[in-house]
GROMACS .gro file of C-alpha atoms in nm:
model
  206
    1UNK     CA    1   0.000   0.000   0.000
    2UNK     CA    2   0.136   0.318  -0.060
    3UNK     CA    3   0.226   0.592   0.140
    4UNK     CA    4  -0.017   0.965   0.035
    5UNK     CA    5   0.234   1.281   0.127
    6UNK     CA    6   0.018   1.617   0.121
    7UNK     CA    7   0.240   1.854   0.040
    8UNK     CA    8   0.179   2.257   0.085
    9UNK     CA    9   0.206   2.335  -0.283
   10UNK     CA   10   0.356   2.698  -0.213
   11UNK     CA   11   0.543   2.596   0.136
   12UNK     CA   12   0.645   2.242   0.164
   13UNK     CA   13   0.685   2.132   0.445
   14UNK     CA   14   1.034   2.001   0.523
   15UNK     CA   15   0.928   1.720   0.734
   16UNK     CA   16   0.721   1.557   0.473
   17UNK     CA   17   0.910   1.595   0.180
   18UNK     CA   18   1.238   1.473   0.380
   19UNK     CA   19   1.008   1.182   0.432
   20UNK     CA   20   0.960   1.105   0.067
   21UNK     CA   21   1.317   1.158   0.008
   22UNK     CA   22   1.381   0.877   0.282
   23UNK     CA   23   1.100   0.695   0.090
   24UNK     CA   24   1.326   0.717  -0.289
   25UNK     CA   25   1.622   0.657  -0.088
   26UNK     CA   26   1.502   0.311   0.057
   27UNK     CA   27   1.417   0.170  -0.322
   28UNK     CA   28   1.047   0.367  -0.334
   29UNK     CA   29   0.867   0.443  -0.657
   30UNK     CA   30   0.655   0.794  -0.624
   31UNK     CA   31   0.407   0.950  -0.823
   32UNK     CA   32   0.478   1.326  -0.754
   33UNK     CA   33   0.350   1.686  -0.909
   34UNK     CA   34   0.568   1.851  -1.170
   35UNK     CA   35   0.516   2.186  -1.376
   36UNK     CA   36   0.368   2.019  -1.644
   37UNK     CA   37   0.183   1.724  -1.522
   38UNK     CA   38   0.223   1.399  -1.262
   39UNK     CA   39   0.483   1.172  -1.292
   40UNK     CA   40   0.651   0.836  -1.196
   41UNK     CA   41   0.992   0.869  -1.006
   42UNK     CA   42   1.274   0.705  -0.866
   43UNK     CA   43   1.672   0.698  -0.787
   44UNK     CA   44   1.910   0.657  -1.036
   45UNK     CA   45   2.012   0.317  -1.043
   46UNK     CA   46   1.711   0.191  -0.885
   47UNK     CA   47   1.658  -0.068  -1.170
   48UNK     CA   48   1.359  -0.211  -0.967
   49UNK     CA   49   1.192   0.118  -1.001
   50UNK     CA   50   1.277   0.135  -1.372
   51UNK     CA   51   1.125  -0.194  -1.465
   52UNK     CA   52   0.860  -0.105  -1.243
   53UNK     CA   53   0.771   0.194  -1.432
   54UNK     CA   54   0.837  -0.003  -1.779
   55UNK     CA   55   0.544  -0.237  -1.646
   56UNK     CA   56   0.337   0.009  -1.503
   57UNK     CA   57   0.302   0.215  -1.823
   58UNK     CA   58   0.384  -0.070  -2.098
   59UNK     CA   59   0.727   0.071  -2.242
   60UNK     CA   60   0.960  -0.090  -2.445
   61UNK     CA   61   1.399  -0.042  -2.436
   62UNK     CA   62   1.266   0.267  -2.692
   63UNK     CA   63   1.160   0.464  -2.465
   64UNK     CA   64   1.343   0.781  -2.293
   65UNK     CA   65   1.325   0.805  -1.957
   66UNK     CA   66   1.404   1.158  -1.831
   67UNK     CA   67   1.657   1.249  -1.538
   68UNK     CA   68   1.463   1.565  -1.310
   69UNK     CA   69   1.719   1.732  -1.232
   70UNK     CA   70   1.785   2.066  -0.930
   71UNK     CA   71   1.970   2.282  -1.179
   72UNK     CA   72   2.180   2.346  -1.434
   73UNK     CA   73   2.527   2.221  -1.303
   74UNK     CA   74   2.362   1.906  -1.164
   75UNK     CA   75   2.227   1.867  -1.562
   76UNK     CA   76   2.584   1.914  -1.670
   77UNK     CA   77   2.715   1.606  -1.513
   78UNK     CA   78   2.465   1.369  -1.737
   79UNK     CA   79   2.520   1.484  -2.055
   80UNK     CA   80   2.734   1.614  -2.291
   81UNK     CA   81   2.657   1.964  -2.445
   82UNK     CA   82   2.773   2.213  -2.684
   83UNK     CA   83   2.784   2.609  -2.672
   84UNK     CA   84   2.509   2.668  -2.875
   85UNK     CA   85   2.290   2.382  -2.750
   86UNK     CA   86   2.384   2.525  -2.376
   87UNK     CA   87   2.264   2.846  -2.439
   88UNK     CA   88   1.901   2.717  -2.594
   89UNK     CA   89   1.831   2.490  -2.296
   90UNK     CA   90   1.957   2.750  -2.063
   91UNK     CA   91   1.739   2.995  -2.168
   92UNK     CA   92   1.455   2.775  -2.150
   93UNK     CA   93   1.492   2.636  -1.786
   94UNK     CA   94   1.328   2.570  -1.557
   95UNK     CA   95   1.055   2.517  -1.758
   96UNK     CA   96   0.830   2.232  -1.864
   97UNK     CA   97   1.079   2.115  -2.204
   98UNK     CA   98   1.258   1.767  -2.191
   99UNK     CA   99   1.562   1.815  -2.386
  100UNK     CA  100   1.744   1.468  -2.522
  101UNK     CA  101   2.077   1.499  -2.540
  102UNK     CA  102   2.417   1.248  -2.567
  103UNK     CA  103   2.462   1.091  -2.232
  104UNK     CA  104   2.787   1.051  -2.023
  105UNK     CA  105   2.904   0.775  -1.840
  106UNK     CA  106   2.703   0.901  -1.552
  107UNK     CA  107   2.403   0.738  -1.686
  108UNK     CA  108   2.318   0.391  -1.635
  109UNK     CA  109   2.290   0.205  -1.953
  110UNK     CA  110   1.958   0.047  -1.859
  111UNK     CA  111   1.826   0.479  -1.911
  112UNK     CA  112   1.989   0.493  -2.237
  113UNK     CA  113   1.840   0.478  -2.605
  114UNK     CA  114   1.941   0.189  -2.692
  115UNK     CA  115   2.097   0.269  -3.025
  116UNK     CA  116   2.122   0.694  -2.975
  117UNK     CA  117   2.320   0.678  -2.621
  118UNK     CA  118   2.075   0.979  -2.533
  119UNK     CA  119   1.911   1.082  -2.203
  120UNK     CA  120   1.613   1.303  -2.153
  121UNK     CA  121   1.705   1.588  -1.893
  122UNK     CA  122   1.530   1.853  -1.728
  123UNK     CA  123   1.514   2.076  -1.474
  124UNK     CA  124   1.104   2.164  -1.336
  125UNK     CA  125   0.983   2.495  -1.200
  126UNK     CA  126   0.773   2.391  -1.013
  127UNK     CA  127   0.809   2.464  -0.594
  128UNK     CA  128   0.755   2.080  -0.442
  129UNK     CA  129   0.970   1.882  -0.711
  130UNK     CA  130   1.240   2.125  -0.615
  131UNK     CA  131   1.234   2.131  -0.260
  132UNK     CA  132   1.273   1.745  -0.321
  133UNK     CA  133   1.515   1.748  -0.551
  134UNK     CA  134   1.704   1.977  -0.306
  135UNK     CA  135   1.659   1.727  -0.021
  136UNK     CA  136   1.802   1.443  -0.253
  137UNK     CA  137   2.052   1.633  -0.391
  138UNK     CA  138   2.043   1.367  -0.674
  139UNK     CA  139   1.844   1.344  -1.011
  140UNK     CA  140   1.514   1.157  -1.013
  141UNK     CA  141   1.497   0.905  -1.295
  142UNK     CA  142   1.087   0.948  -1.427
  143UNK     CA  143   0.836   0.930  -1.675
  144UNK     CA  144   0.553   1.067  -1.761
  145UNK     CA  145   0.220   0.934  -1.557
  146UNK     CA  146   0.033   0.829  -1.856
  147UNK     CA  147  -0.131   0.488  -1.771
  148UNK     CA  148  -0.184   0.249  -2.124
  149UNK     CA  149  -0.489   0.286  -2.355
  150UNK     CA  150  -0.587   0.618  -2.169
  151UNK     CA  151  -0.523   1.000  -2.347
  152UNK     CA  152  -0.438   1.201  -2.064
  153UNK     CA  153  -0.214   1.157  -1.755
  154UNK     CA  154  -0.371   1.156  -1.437
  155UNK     CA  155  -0.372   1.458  -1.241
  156UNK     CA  156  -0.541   1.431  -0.884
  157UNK     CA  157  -0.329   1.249  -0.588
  158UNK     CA  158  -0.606   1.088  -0.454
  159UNK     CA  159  -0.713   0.969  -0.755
  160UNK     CA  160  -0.366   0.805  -0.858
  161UNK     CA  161  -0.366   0.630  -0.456
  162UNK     CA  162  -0.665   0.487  -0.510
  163UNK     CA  163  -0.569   0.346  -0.855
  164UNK     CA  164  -0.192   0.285  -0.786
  165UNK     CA  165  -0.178   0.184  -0.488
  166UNK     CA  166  -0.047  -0.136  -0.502
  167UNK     CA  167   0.237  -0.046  -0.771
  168UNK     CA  168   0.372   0.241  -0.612
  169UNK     CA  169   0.526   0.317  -0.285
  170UNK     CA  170   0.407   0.669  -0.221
  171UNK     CA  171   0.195   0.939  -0.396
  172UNK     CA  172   0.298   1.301  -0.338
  173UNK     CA  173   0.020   1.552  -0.363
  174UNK     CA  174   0.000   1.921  -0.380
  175UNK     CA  175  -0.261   1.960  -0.605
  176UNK     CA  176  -0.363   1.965  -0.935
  177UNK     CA  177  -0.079   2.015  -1.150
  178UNK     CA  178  -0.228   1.969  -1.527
  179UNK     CA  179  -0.231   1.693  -1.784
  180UNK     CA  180  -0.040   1.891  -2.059
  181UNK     CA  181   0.317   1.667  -2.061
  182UNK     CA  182   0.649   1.814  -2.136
  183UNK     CA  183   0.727   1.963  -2.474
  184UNK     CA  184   1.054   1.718  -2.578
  185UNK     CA  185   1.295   1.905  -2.804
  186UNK     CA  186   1.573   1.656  -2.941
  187UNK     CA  187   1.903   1.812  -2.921
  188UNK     CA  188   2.110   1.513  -3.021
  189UNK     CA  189   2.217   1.572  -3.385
  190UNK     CA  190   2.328   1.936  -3.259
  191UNK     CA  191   2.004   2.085  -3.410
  192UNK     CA  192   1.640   2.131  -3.230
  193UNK     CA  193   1.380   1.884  -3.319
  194UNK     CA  194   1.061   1.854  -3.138
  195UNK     CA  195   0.951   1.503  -3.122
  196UNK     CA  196   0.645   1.578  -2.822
  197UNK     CA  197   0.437   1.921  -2.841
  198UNK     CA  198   0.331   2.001  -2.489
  199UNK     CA  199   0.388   2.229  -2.250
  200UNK     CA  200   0.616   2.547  -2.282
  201UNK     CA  201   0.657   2.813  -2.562
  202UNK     CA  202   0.733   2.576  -2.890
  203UNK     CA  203   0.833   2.884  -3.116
  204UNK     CA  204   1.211   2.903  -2.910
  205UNK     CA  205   1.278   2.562  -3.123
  206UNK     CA  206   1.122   2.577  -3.436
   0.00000   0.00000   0.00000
């Protein structure tokens, strides 16, 4: 059964969201609130997590998963990126934009496109993902919470306890967050491709 955090969604309360942290920490899968809609989360190199979230969602070795990431310089340490490429995803973060990019040997190769070597990063503005990223002080490795054979994501916590519950092991609500994903601008070939409209101003990248 999984554990249901309520979080303040302008004031999080430390207590609780050092609990979740404890909860990722310990092996936990979460469903938490981003700035563009709920997702699935874990630790990097939690590969019970990952395959967790392949199952949960019905993925194949295709699909990106996407390091959430504090900031910039924690970014920096997962992939590899140019001048140019720095100053487009710099300009556009925090924001709700997963950028794919070459990965370094930071990344596990269970996160990696299988023939590309490529990551999905991003950094969230959103207040509760970043006071937990700040209490981890570590990417979380996620996807998008987009159950199989349904259009949108889900977007109320107690909704996603009562249907989760048994797959997860904790739900993190602060409230709706929307059911608009990321926009996903592939940076890999040097040059901005957007392979996912979504959230976030689409005319920087086309």
């Amino acid at each position: 059964m999984a554990r249901y955090f309520d979080v303040h969604p302008e004031n999080p309360q430390p207590r609780i969201v050092s609990a979740v942290a404890d909860n990722i920490r310990s092996g936990g899968l979460v469903a938490y609130p981003t700035d563009s809609c709920y997702a699935l989360g874990c630790r990097l190199g939690n590969r019970d997590g990952i395959d967790r979230i392949r199952s949960i969602r019905h993925l194949d070795d295709r699909h990106h998963f996407t390091l959430v990431c504090q900031n910039f310089a924690q970014l920096g340490q997962f992939v590899q990126i140019d001048n140019d490429v720095f100053r487009a995803v710099k300009a556009a973060t925090p924001g709700s934009y997963t950028f794919i990019l070459p990965a370094t040997k930071e990344v596990p190769r269970q996160l990696l496109h299988p023939k590309k070597k490529t990551v999905g990063v991003r950094i969230p503005d959103h207040v509760v993902t970043q006071a937990l990223l700040a209490e981890l002080g570590e990417p979380l490795v996620s996807s998008t919470l987009l159950l199989p054979d349904e259009a949108e994501p889900l977007t109320q916590g107690w909704e996603i306890k009562e249907r989760l519950d048994h797959v997860v092991d904790a739900v993190v609500d602060s409230g709706d967050c929307g059911t608009e994903p990321t926009t996903v601008v592939d940076f890999s070939s040097g040059e901005s491709e957007i392979v996912r409209r979504g959230a976030g101003d689409l005319a920087r990248f086309e």
